[in-house]
XYZ file of C-alpha atoms in Angstrom:
664
model
C 114.035 143.710 61.850
C 114.199 144.492 58.136
C 117.068 143.135 55.991
C 118.799 146.543 55.928
C 118.626 146.695 59.720
C 120.120 143.207 59.982
C 122.904 144.171 57.569
C 123.720 147.202 59.696
C 123.713 145.038 62.819
C 126.099 142.567 61.174
C 128.430 145.430 60.193
C 128.394 146.730 63.750
C 129.295 143.308 65.153
C 132.069 142.885 62.591
C 133.667 146.161 63.693
C 133.568 144.980 67.292
C 134.627 141.338 66.902
C 136.711 141.329 63.729
C 136.553 139.901 60.222
C 137.421 136.431 61.507
C 133.950 136.219 63.054
C 132.067 137.133 59.855
C 130.571 133.719 59.087
C 129.524 133.171 62.715
C 127.981 136.639 62.956
C 126.021 136.413 59.722
C 124.781 132.942 60.420
C 123.947 133.576 64.072
C 122.034 136.808 63.447
C 120.033 135.143 60.648
C 119.196 132.176 62.877
C 117.949 134.445 65.652
C 115.939 136.656 63.306
C 114.157 133.647 61.791
C 112.466 132.773 65.103
C 112.371 136.150 66.900
C 108.901 137.541 67.572
C 107.920 141.141 68.344
C 107.039 140.175 71.907
C 110.622 138.942 72.390
C 111.794 142.572 72.574
C 114.758 144.407 71.064
C 116.630 141.964 68.810
C 119.558 144.292 68.166
C 120.159 144.920 71.852
C 120.044 141.206 72.560
C 122.536 140.419 69.774
C 124.961 143.127 70.883
C 124.915 141.785 74.430
C 124.967 138.031 73.793
C 127.211 137.420 70.790
C 130.390 135.708 72.044
C 133.508 136.534 70.050
C 136.121 135.248 72.502
C 136.923 131.535 72.075
C 137.540 130.899 75.767
C 134.172 132.425 76.646
C 132.519 130.418 73.856
C 134.033 127.223 75.224
C 132.762 128.079 78.705
C 129.272 128.815 77.393
C 129.215 125.558 75.448
C 130.204 123.547 78.527
C 127.625 125.314 80.689
C 124.807 124.760 78.199
C 125.707 121.081 77.728
C 125.698 120.504 81.483
C 122.461 122.391 82.126
C 120.568 120.802 79.242
C 121.494 117.338 80.490
C 119.863 118.208 83.813
C 116.818 119.867 82.251
C 116.230 116.960 79.869
C 116.979 114.306 82.442
C 114.756 115.568 85.228
C 111.926 116.531 82.888
C 112.078 113.040 81.410
C 111.830 111.572 84.906
C 108.675 113.575 85.539
C 107.231 112.335 82.243
C 108.060 108.768 83.204
C 106.336 109.060 86.558
C 103.118 110.666 85.315
C 102.770 107.761 82.847
C 103.863 105.058 85.249
C 100.386 103.744 86.073
C 99.412 103.469 82.401
C 102.730 101.951 81.278
C 103.517 99.655 84.214
C 101.320 96.966 85.750
C 101.039 98.447 89.242
C 97.476 97.224 89.763
C 94.089 98.516 88.594
C 94.241 101.922 86.963
C 92.465 104.840 88.558
C 90.233 107.156 86.573
C 92.862 109.883 86.865
C 95.703 107.783 85.415
C 94.858 108.245 81.708
C 94.588 111.978 82.350
C 98.007 112.061 83.984
C 99.432 110.223 80.963
C 98.405 113.061 78.674
C 100.463 115.588 80.628
C 103.681 116.451 78.769
C 106.231 118.164 81.008
C 108.370 118.836 77.912
C 105.567 120.816 76.232
C 106.713 124.198 77.579
C 110.452 123.586 77.884
C 111.584 124.812 74.472
C 109.272 127.818 74.446
C 110.296 128.692 78.012
C 113.940 128.582 76.915
C 113.122 130.877 74.003
C 111.277 133.274 76.292
C 114.197 133.197 78.698
C 116.383 134.019 75.647
C 118.540 130.913 76.255
C 117.404 129.427 72.967
C 118.393 132.616 71.172
C 121.844 132.556 72.814
C 122.322 129.115 71.277
C 121.113 130.250 67.859
C 123.300 133.351 67.940
C 126.496 131.531 68.854
C 126.241 127.990 67.504
C 125.337 126.664 64.049
C 121.896 125.314 63.211
C 122.998 122.989 60.431
C 120.818 121.538 57.710
C 120.739 117.838 56.892
C 122.509 118.592 53.601
C 125.327 120.324 55.494
C 125.706 117.460 57.942
C 125.776 114.896 55.166
C 128.374 116.851 53.186
C 130.641 118.131 55.936
C 129.891 115.757 58.847
C 132.659 113.277 58.051
C 135.191 116.064 58.683
C 133.538 117.436 61.840
C 135.382 117.128 65.122
C 133.451 115.659 68.055
C 133.010 119.179 69.416
C 131.575 120.327 66.072
C 129.125 117.435 66.132
C 128.071 118.378 69.647
C 127.578 121.985 68.532
C 125.447 120.797 65.609
C 123.216 118.861 68.010
C 123.079 121.855 70.345
C 121.827 124.084 67.526
C 119.266 121.514 66.389
C 117.517 121.728 69.764
C 116.101 125.056 68.619
C 115.259 124.381 64.966
C 111.560 124.876 65.665
C 109.432 126.949 67.980
C 106.220 125.019 68.513
C 103.680 126.477 70.954
C 103.284 124.458 74.117
C 99.576 123.882 73.540
C 100.385 122.281 70.177
C 102.941 119.945 71.743
C 100.515 119.085 74.509
C 97.830 118.192 71.972
C 100.235 115.782 70.327
C 101.056 114.165 73.650
C 97.373 113.752 74.462
C 96.714 112.077 71.126
C 99.614 109.620 71.369
C 98.937 108.824 75.038
C 95.277 108.157 74.278
C 96.173 105.912 71.346
C 98.827 104.117 73.372
C 96.379 103.362 76.178
C 93.836 102.063 73.649
C 96.429 99.679 72.219
C 97.747 98.638 75.654
C 94.255 97.419 76.577
C 93.478 95.745 73.241
C 93.596 92.100 74.253
C 92.029 88.948 72.850
C 91.233 86.056 75.203
C 92.242 83.154 72.987
C 90.416 80.392 74.898
C 87.198 82.083 73.808
C 87.883 81.746 70.098
C 85.764 78.827 68.855
C 85.468 77.004 65.543
C 82.340 75.927 63.692
C 81.854 72.990 66.101
C 82.308 75.126 69.192
C 85.719 73.636 69.927
C 88.266 75.802 71.698
C 91.630 75.972 69.990
C 93.680 77.695 72.679
C 94.251 77.082 76.397
C 92.424 78.926 79.140
C 94.012 82.122 80.413
C 95.860 82.968 77.190
C 95.312 86.732 76.859
C 97.150 88.265 73.919
C 97.666 91.901 73.064
C 97.289 93.028 69.462
C 99.345 92.854 67.420
C 102.525 91.783 69.229
C 101.343 88.734 71.133
C 98.959 87.610 68.385
C 101.878 87.588 65.961
C 104.157 85.782 68.410
C 101.507 83.174 69.184
C 101.149 82.553 65.455
C 104.914 82.105 65.112
C 104.976 79.703 68.031
C 102.437 77.358 66.421
C 104.749 75.974 63.733
C 105.722 73.170 66.131
C 102.069 72.377 66.928
C 100.414 69.467 65.042
C 97.205 71.531 64.935
C 99.143 74.738 64.408
C 97.903 75.618 60.918
C 94.274 75.868 61.995
C 95.265 77.999 64.969
C 97.403 80.237 62.751
C 94.580 80.696 60.264
C 92.284 81.632 63.141
C 94.751 84.273 64.326
C 94.993 85.653 60.769
C 91.213 86.035 60.661
C 91.286 87.831 64.031
C 93.918 90.217 62.675
C 91.905 90.907 59.536
C 88.819 91.632 61.645
C 90.815 94.133 63.698
C 92.119 95.958 60.612
C 88.717 96.114 58.935
C 87.019 96.961 62.254
C 84.555 94.131 61.754
C 85.588 92.649 65.107
C 82.612 92.639 67.490
C 83.159 95.277 70.146
C 81.959 92.874 72.846
C 84.859 90.423 72.382
C 87.709 92.876 72.957
C 89.386 92.017 76.269
C 86.274 90.080 77.294
C 86.528 86.421 78.386
C 82.810 86.283 79.167
C 82.043 86.016 75.455
C 82.898 83.304 72.921
C 83.577 84.300 69.313
C 83.978 82.551 65.982
C 86.102 84.989 63.964
C 85.226 83.286 60.653
C 81.442 83.662 60.994
C 81.665 86.572 63.468
C 79.111 84.803 65.664
C 79.123 85.794 69.339
C 77.793 83.753 72.267
C 77.941 83.874 76.028
C 80.801 81.810 77.408
C 79.730 79.008 79.758
C 80.542 79.891 83.344
C 82.787 76.824 83.575
C 84.992 78.209 80.772
C 85.437 81.730 82.175
C 88.868 82.262 83.719
C 89.105 82.843 87.450
C 90.974 86.109 86.888
C 88.530 87.347 84.250
C 87.877 91.093 84.427
C 84.309 92.188 85.004
C 82.828 92.743 81.544
C 79.331 93.093 80.183
C 78.010 90.235 78.055
C 76.712 91.745 74.807
C 75.601 89.312 72.119
C 74.385 91.603 69.336
C 77.647 91.218 67.409
C 77.909 94.986 66.775
C 81.350 95.818 65.400
C 83.861 98.110 67.034
C 82.984 101.588 65.801
C 86.145 102.639 63.908
C 87.895 103.421 67.201
C 91.214 102.309 65.721
C 90.986 104.919 62.983
C 89.712 107.685 65.247
C 92.912 107.280 67.270
C 95.024 107.383 64.112
C 93.241 110.494 62.861
C 93.714 112.167 66.226
C 97.461 111.624 65.921
C 97.394 113.035 62.388
C 95.469 116.169 63.343
C 97.749 116.772 66.327
C 100.848 116.403 64.132
C 99.377 118.654 61.454
C 98.959 121.462 63.976
C 102.747 121.475 64.315
C 103.369 121.868 60.564
C 103.331 125.701 60.363
C 105.959 125.957 63.092
C 108.598 123.792 61.358
C 109.255 125.397 57.967
C 112.352 123.254 57.349
C 110.173 120.092 57.579
C 106.548 121.199 57.199
C 104.862 117.779 57.449
C 105.008 114.963 59.968
C 106.362 112.771 57.175
C 109.204 115.191 56.462
C 109.974 115.531 60.155
C 110.042 111.756 60.500
C 112.595 111.261 57.725
C 114.553 114.526 57.498
C 114.748 115.430 61.192
C 114.134 112.113 62.918
C 115.955 109.549 60.787
C 118.169 111.998 58.886
C 117.575 109.755 55.887
C 115.472 111.057 52.973
C 112.148 109.284 52.467
C 113.037 108.346 48.875
C 116.234 106.610 50.000
C 114.453 104.645 52.717
C 111.711 103.523 50.330
C 114.336 102.486 47.776
C 116.094 100.333 50.391
C 112.816 98.654 51.356
C 111.778 98.040 47.770
C 115.209 96.591 47.037
C 114.363 93.832 49.506
C 110.695 93.474 48.521
C 111.439 93.064 44.819
C 114.495 90.858 45.204
C 114.312 87.504 43.381
C 115.573 86.046 46.645
C 112.033 86.435 48.054
C 110.656 83.781 45.716
C 113.535 81.407 46.376
C 113.161 81.813 50.136
C 109.417 81.223 49.862
C 110.053 78.007 47.911
C 112.453 76.842 50.629
C 109.838 77.519 53.305
C 107.266 75.644 51.240
C 109.610 72.663 50.998
C 110.106 72.633 54.750
C 106.424 72.943 55.553
C 105.287 70.497 52.906
C 102.314 72.615 51.924
C 101.500 75.733 49.890
C 102.228 78.969 51.719
C 99.510 81.234 53.084
C 99.351 84.672 54.678
C 100.225 83.218 58.084
C 103.663 82.392 56.694
C 104.496 86.074 56.590
C 105.655 85.284 60.145
C 107.306 81.952 59.397
C 109.463 81.016 62.380
C 111.182 77.919 61.027
C 114.503 79.671 60.560
C 114.819 79.923 64.330
C 115.687 77.140 66.720
C 112.455 77.515 68.683
C 110.406 76.390 65.685
C 111.070 72.769 66.666
C 110.364 73.285 70.366
C 106.867 73.345 71.813
C 105.825 76.749 73.094
C 104.829 75.124 76.374
C 108.390 73.904 76.938
C 109.827 77.344 76.333
C 107.164 78.896 78.569
C 108.011 76.433 81.345
C 111.690 77.346 81.146
C 111.124 81.089 81.259
C 108.368 81.019 83.892
C 110.512 78.892 86.157
C 113.521 81.153 85.711
C 111.669 84.477 85.809
C 108.627 84.378 88.100
C 108.973 88.113 88.811
C 110.607 91.214 87.321
C 113.163 91.038 90.117
C 114.219 87.570 88.990
C 115.008 88.839 85.507
C 116.898 91.783 86.987
C 118.989 89.429 89.141
C 119.839 87.325 86.097
C 120.992 90.229 83.938
C 124.687 89.931 84.843
C 124.661 86.302 83.660
C 122.774 87.203 80.485
C 125.188 90.011 79.698
C 128.236 87.833 80.291
C 126.673 85.282 77.974
C 126.540 88.022 75.349
C 130.262 88.653 75.656
C 130.512 91.457 78.202
C 133.287 91.138 80.766
C 131.997 90.578 84.325
C 132.746 94.145 85.510
C 130.892 95.650 82.504
C 128.013 93.215 82.939
C 127.732 94.228 86.591
C 127.895 97.922 85.679
C 125.151 97.533 83.086
C 122.880 95.484 85.350
C 123.221 98.108 88.081
C 122.099 100.798 85.634
C 118.934 99.090 84.292
C 115.657 98.728 86.185
C 113.009 96.120 85.299
C 109.236 96.792 85.407
C 106.192 94.654 84.545
C 104.566 96.235 81.484
C 100.867 96.732 80.847
C 101.547 96.579 77.120
C 103.788 94.218 75.187
C 106.941 95.879 76.490
C 109.334 98.710 75.769
C 112.644 100.196 76.850
C 112.510 103.644 78.413
C 115.807 105.488 78.260
C 117.272 107.903 80.767
C 118.499 111.336 79.698
C 120.944 112.243 82.438
C 123.784 110.455 84.122
C 122.587 109.287 87.514
C 119.190 108.166 86.276
C 118.514 104.657 84.985
C 116.753 103.298 81.886
C 113.793 100.989 82.488
C 113.232 97.590 80.886
C 109.535 96.789 80.644
C 108.029 93.483 79.576
C 104.761 91.680 80.234
C 104.893 89.248 83.169
C 101.819 87.147 83.922
C 100.658 85.757 87.228
C 102.587 82.535 86.562
C 105.776 84.323 85.565
C 107.372 85.494 82.318
C 106.353 83.349 79.363
C 108.602 82.912 76.348
C 106.966 85.785 74.458
C 107.686 88.092 77.374
C 111.227 86.763 77.648
C 111.912 87.255 73.937
C 110.689 90.845 74.216
C 112.705 91.342 77.407
C 115.943 90.307 75.684
C 115.136 92.714 72.841
C 114.470 95.528 75.298
C 117.665 94.667 77.167
C 119.528 95.433 73.944
C 117.882 98.840 73.874
C 118.766 99.455 77.502
C 122.419 98.481 77.120
C 122.706 100.822 74.147
C 121.031 103.534 76.236
C 123.520 103.107 79.080
C 126.584 103.184 76.843
C 125.351 105.988 74.593
C 124.808 108.177 77.664
C 127.601 107.185 80.037
C 130.368 106.401 77.525
C 129.829 109.175 74.997
C 132.252 112.110 75.223
C 129.563 114.820 74.920
C 126.114 114.368 76.443
C 124.791 116.494 73.578
C 125.697 113.486 71.416
C 123.987 110.952 73.693
C 122.044 108.312 71.816
C 122.333 106.838 68.334
C 121.487 108.337 64.928
C 117.815 107.314 64.982
C 115.371 104.695 66.209
C 116.404 102.205 63.524
C 119.854 102.014 65.101
C 118.618 101.305 68.583
C 116.266 98.710 67.066
C 119.223 97.181 65.223
C 121.272 96.914 68.395
C 118.271 95.395 70.181
C 117.882 92.835 67.369
C 121.495 91.772 68.001
C 120.517 90.790 71.544
C 117.149 89.291 70.586
C 118.758 86.959 68.039
C 120.579 85.252 70.924
C 117.598 84.747 73.246
C 117.483 80.959 72.884
C 121.218 80.604 73.325
C 120.940 82.587 76.565
C 118.121 80.272 77.605
C 120.379 77.264 77.087
C 118.667 76.078 73.911
C 121.219 75.465 71.154
C 124.563 77.009 70.303
C 125.618 78.846 67.152
C 127.293 76.891 64.353
C 127.498 77.123 60.550
C 123.963 75.823 60.139
C 122.494 78.171 62.721
C 124.350 81.090 61.141
C 122.801 80.222 57.781
C 119.384 80.072 59.417
C 119.973 83.399 61.120
C 120.664 85.052 57.782
C 117.487 83.595 56.272
C 115.498 84.659 59.320
C 116.826 88.214 59.048
C 115.972 88.354 55.364
C 112.423 87.041 55.841
C 111.812 89.368 58.802
C 113.008 92.322 56.730
C 110.751 91.267 53.865
C 107.815 90.999 56.276
C 108.123 94.388 57.939
C 109.209 96.355 54.849
C 105.715 96.203 53.375
C 104.158 97.127 56.707
C 106.378 100.222 56.781
C 105.309 101.209 53.267
C 101.661 100.920 54.346
C 102.348 103.181 57.323
C 104.001 105.901 55.214
C 101.390 105.647 52.446
C 98.649 106.053 55.054
C 100.149 109.327 56.233
C 100.440 110.589 52.666
C 96.761 109.720 52.191
C 95.795 111.627 55.336
C 97.694 114.708 54.144
C 95.893 114.410 50.812
C 92.526 114.015 52.597
C 92.812 116.126 55.769
C 89.047 116.228 56.320
C 88.590 112.459 56.128
C 86.277 110.670 58.560
C 87.386 107.589 60.520
C 85.295 105.419 58.201
C 86.957 106.911 55.126
C 90.380 106.405 56.687
C 89.515 102.793 57.476
C 88.578 102.171 53.853
C 91.782 103.857 52.691
C 94.043 101.865 55.025
C 92.386 98.619 54.007
C 92.859 99.504 50.324
C 96.511 100.557 50.831
C 97.230 97.354 52.761
C 95.512 95.223 50.125
C 97.336 96.885 47.234
C 100.696 96.540 48.979
C 99.994 92.891 49.712
C 98.948 92.161 46.153
C 102.059 93.818 44.730
C 104.738 92.288 46.950
C 103.278 89.391 48.949
C 100.460 87.674 47.067
C 102.898 86.286 44.436
C 104.522 84.120 47.133
C 101.926 83.914 49.934
C 98.651 84.018 48.026
C 95.416 85.402 49.527
C 95.108 88.441 47.248
C 93.178 91.255 48.820
C 94.003 90.558 52.470
C 94.376 93.720 54.601
C 96.781 91.918 56.931
C 99.621 94.450 56.565
C 97.507 97.009 58.418
C 97.558 95.067 61.707
C 100.624 96.632 63.315
C 99.678 98.594 66.427
C 102.514 101.049 65.836
C 100.391 102.619 63.093
C 97.980 103.742 65.785
C 100.154 104.601 68.772
C 103.655 105.284 67.358
C 103.176 107.539 64.324
C 105.510 106.833 61.385
C 107.748 104.546 63.453
C 107.471 101.336 61.440
C 110.124 102.115 58.821
C 112.686 101.900 61.607
C 112.197 98.132 61.849
C 113.252 97.089 58.320
C 116.021 99.670 58.459
C 116.951 98.198 61.808
C 117.170 94.722 60.296
C 119.494 95.947 57.539
C 121.651 97.793 60.058
C 121.612 94.855 62.484
C 122.862 92.554 59.770
C 125.784 94.846 58.985
C 126.563 95.050 62.703
C 126.377 91.258 63.065
C 128.684 90.811 60.082
C 131.200 93.188 61.647
C 130.972 91.523 65.072
C 131.560 88.144 63.455
C 134.795 89.468 61.955
C 135.886 91.480 64.997
C 135.331 88.915 67.720
C 133.373 89.250 70.962
C 130.051 91.048 70.877
C 130.445 92.940 74.147
C 133.432 95.216 73.412
C 132.259 95.979 69.867
C 128.712 96.698 71.024
C 130.073 99.156 73.584
C 132.357 100.840 71.039
C 129.546 101.278 68.533
C 126.975 102.446 71.080
C 129.467 105.047 72.308
C 129.780 106.754 68.919
C 126.752 108.900 69.697
C 124.160 110.664 67.584
C 126.000 111.082 64.301
C 124.268 110.911 60.925
C 123.325 107.343 59.945
C 125.906 106.695 57.233
C 128.728 108.267 59.220
C 127.844 106.188 62.294
C 127.689 103.038 60.196
C 130.979 103.793 58.509
C 132.711 104.348 61.834
C 130.994 101.302 63.362
C 131.301 98.767 60.558
C 133.291 100.368 57.726
C 130.415 100.950 55.279
C 127.255 103.107 55.031
C 123.701 101.769 55.453
C 122.906 99.345 52.642
C 120.784 96.332 51.680
C 123.460 94.560 49.640
C 125.231 92.800 52.552
C 121.991 91.117 53.630
C 121.094 90.197 50.053
C 124.539 88.740 49.340
C 124.506 86.674 52.513
C 120.940 85.512 51.839
C 121.912 84.270 48.391
C 124.775 82.275 49.898
C 122.553 80.940 52.685
C 119.910 79.795 50.199
C 122.521 77.916 48.222
C 123.812 76.268 51.402
C 120.272 75.346 52.472
C 119.521 73.623 49.180
C 116.930 76.140 48.051
C 115.574 75.916 44.497
C 117.775 77.711 41.944
C 116.689 81.071 40.500
């Protein structure tokens, strides 16, 4: 309809419903017109029929839509979970059809079907589709009902064709499967003498398990050499100079420093080794990593024309996903990266290690209690306690009580979380309707859950507990969840920080609290640069949309090197390393990585509040029940202050002084 026609329609509705409805009429008609297509039919007739001017009828419509959307979302999510089950969960060998099933997105048609059924237009006509600026300005004064209405309207802020959504799902599923199968058999890494540095059977996924193995080697007398070997493996993966034949192949030995490949002696090949071809030509992996990343970019770019309020994947990630502007997030990260506390913390680490720092110390684990315990001892504890997923599930009530939840709440939570063995490193899969259960997924080997799997499981348990509370305890299911992924990561970090205590290794005291602060600061420093590399890579792809995988590889390596040289080389050396490009999220979880440093900042504020308030359990439940507000409003209601870096920096300065770190 033309603007004059819309004006006439507004005037007609005003005569019928009264001047008190003016703002709702004008806004609703404009929202409908923005997404109405000729094939949708007669807009004026629809508006006359579906505008709701009576408050009681509006309340009834709101309640009906909230109830129905919970069922639509919940059951569709269950279908999505089941079609991906064989690729996400270790249920035995995958069938050829399983990767194809994983690309099916049952959500692809839902929004468009709701538009075609005119349900989406009923929402747009009768409820506000607020902008981020509006929510930031007026959100603190919204009632809970107004917040629920804002989330209802945001369901229909874009109208992306189903085939475009499906293409995105195919790209991410394909990349996720590639990463889930990207394993290195560590026993088959050899040095210049042919010596094997790692035990037989150690099969580590990139990057998660490689990183965790590196962290675990600080207590090992030969740990430095093993760490340096892992760093070289990581660099080979980023630069794609890793020989294709060594990926998930225990039939081949590999020296990552020389890149030499040899057939593994039969006596050294693990009994459970998968059947793999022995190829000794040393040919590198053919930029597969960057083909997957480009596929995600091209799929996301197809969506751009259909989201005018956020016309790039980067904008959608920050403005719609995080509801935090990109510039603000980058400023928070750079505030940590450029802090003089980085140099002081590095000097403290150097004192403790008794040697100059290197790139491996990006993942320094000495601020945690497990740094002084052999990995084998921790593995023995966890494998004995958790031989199966069911064993971990049975122990959840005890774990949750150890975290401060009253026995009835611990029982309730444990009954609402299911545990699965993961093909990948692990993840928490939420539920979207009451009556369904979130799933905790972590890697469990033939001998049971090792410490790496346990540490991940405790992290994922934090996600799952948040997911239960933010669905079952929230007052409107339209507000289910938390503001963004950084918040669920933050709440998961709160659990993960207590994994050793739950394992019976150490109890918190003043010294451990100091170490926790330093660990949080160093972890935030580590992942902040990785996040900047991720975002910069997407900006580069938008600037070079026709790039080849080889060109993207060169760009990522250069971005990672430049970021390292600016923020990390001054304290860790090794200028020019591409190490920051190793995170697998870059490939399979587009633009996710910024949520981790944000999560650390948020987690620290939450921890500080819990320390003042008392038991973790009740406060965790209260915060998780606030729902999907904007980030600063959630933080203010949860802890009394908006998202900020200063609390972590202040506490780090005090912790450094207490630890006897060198002065500024």
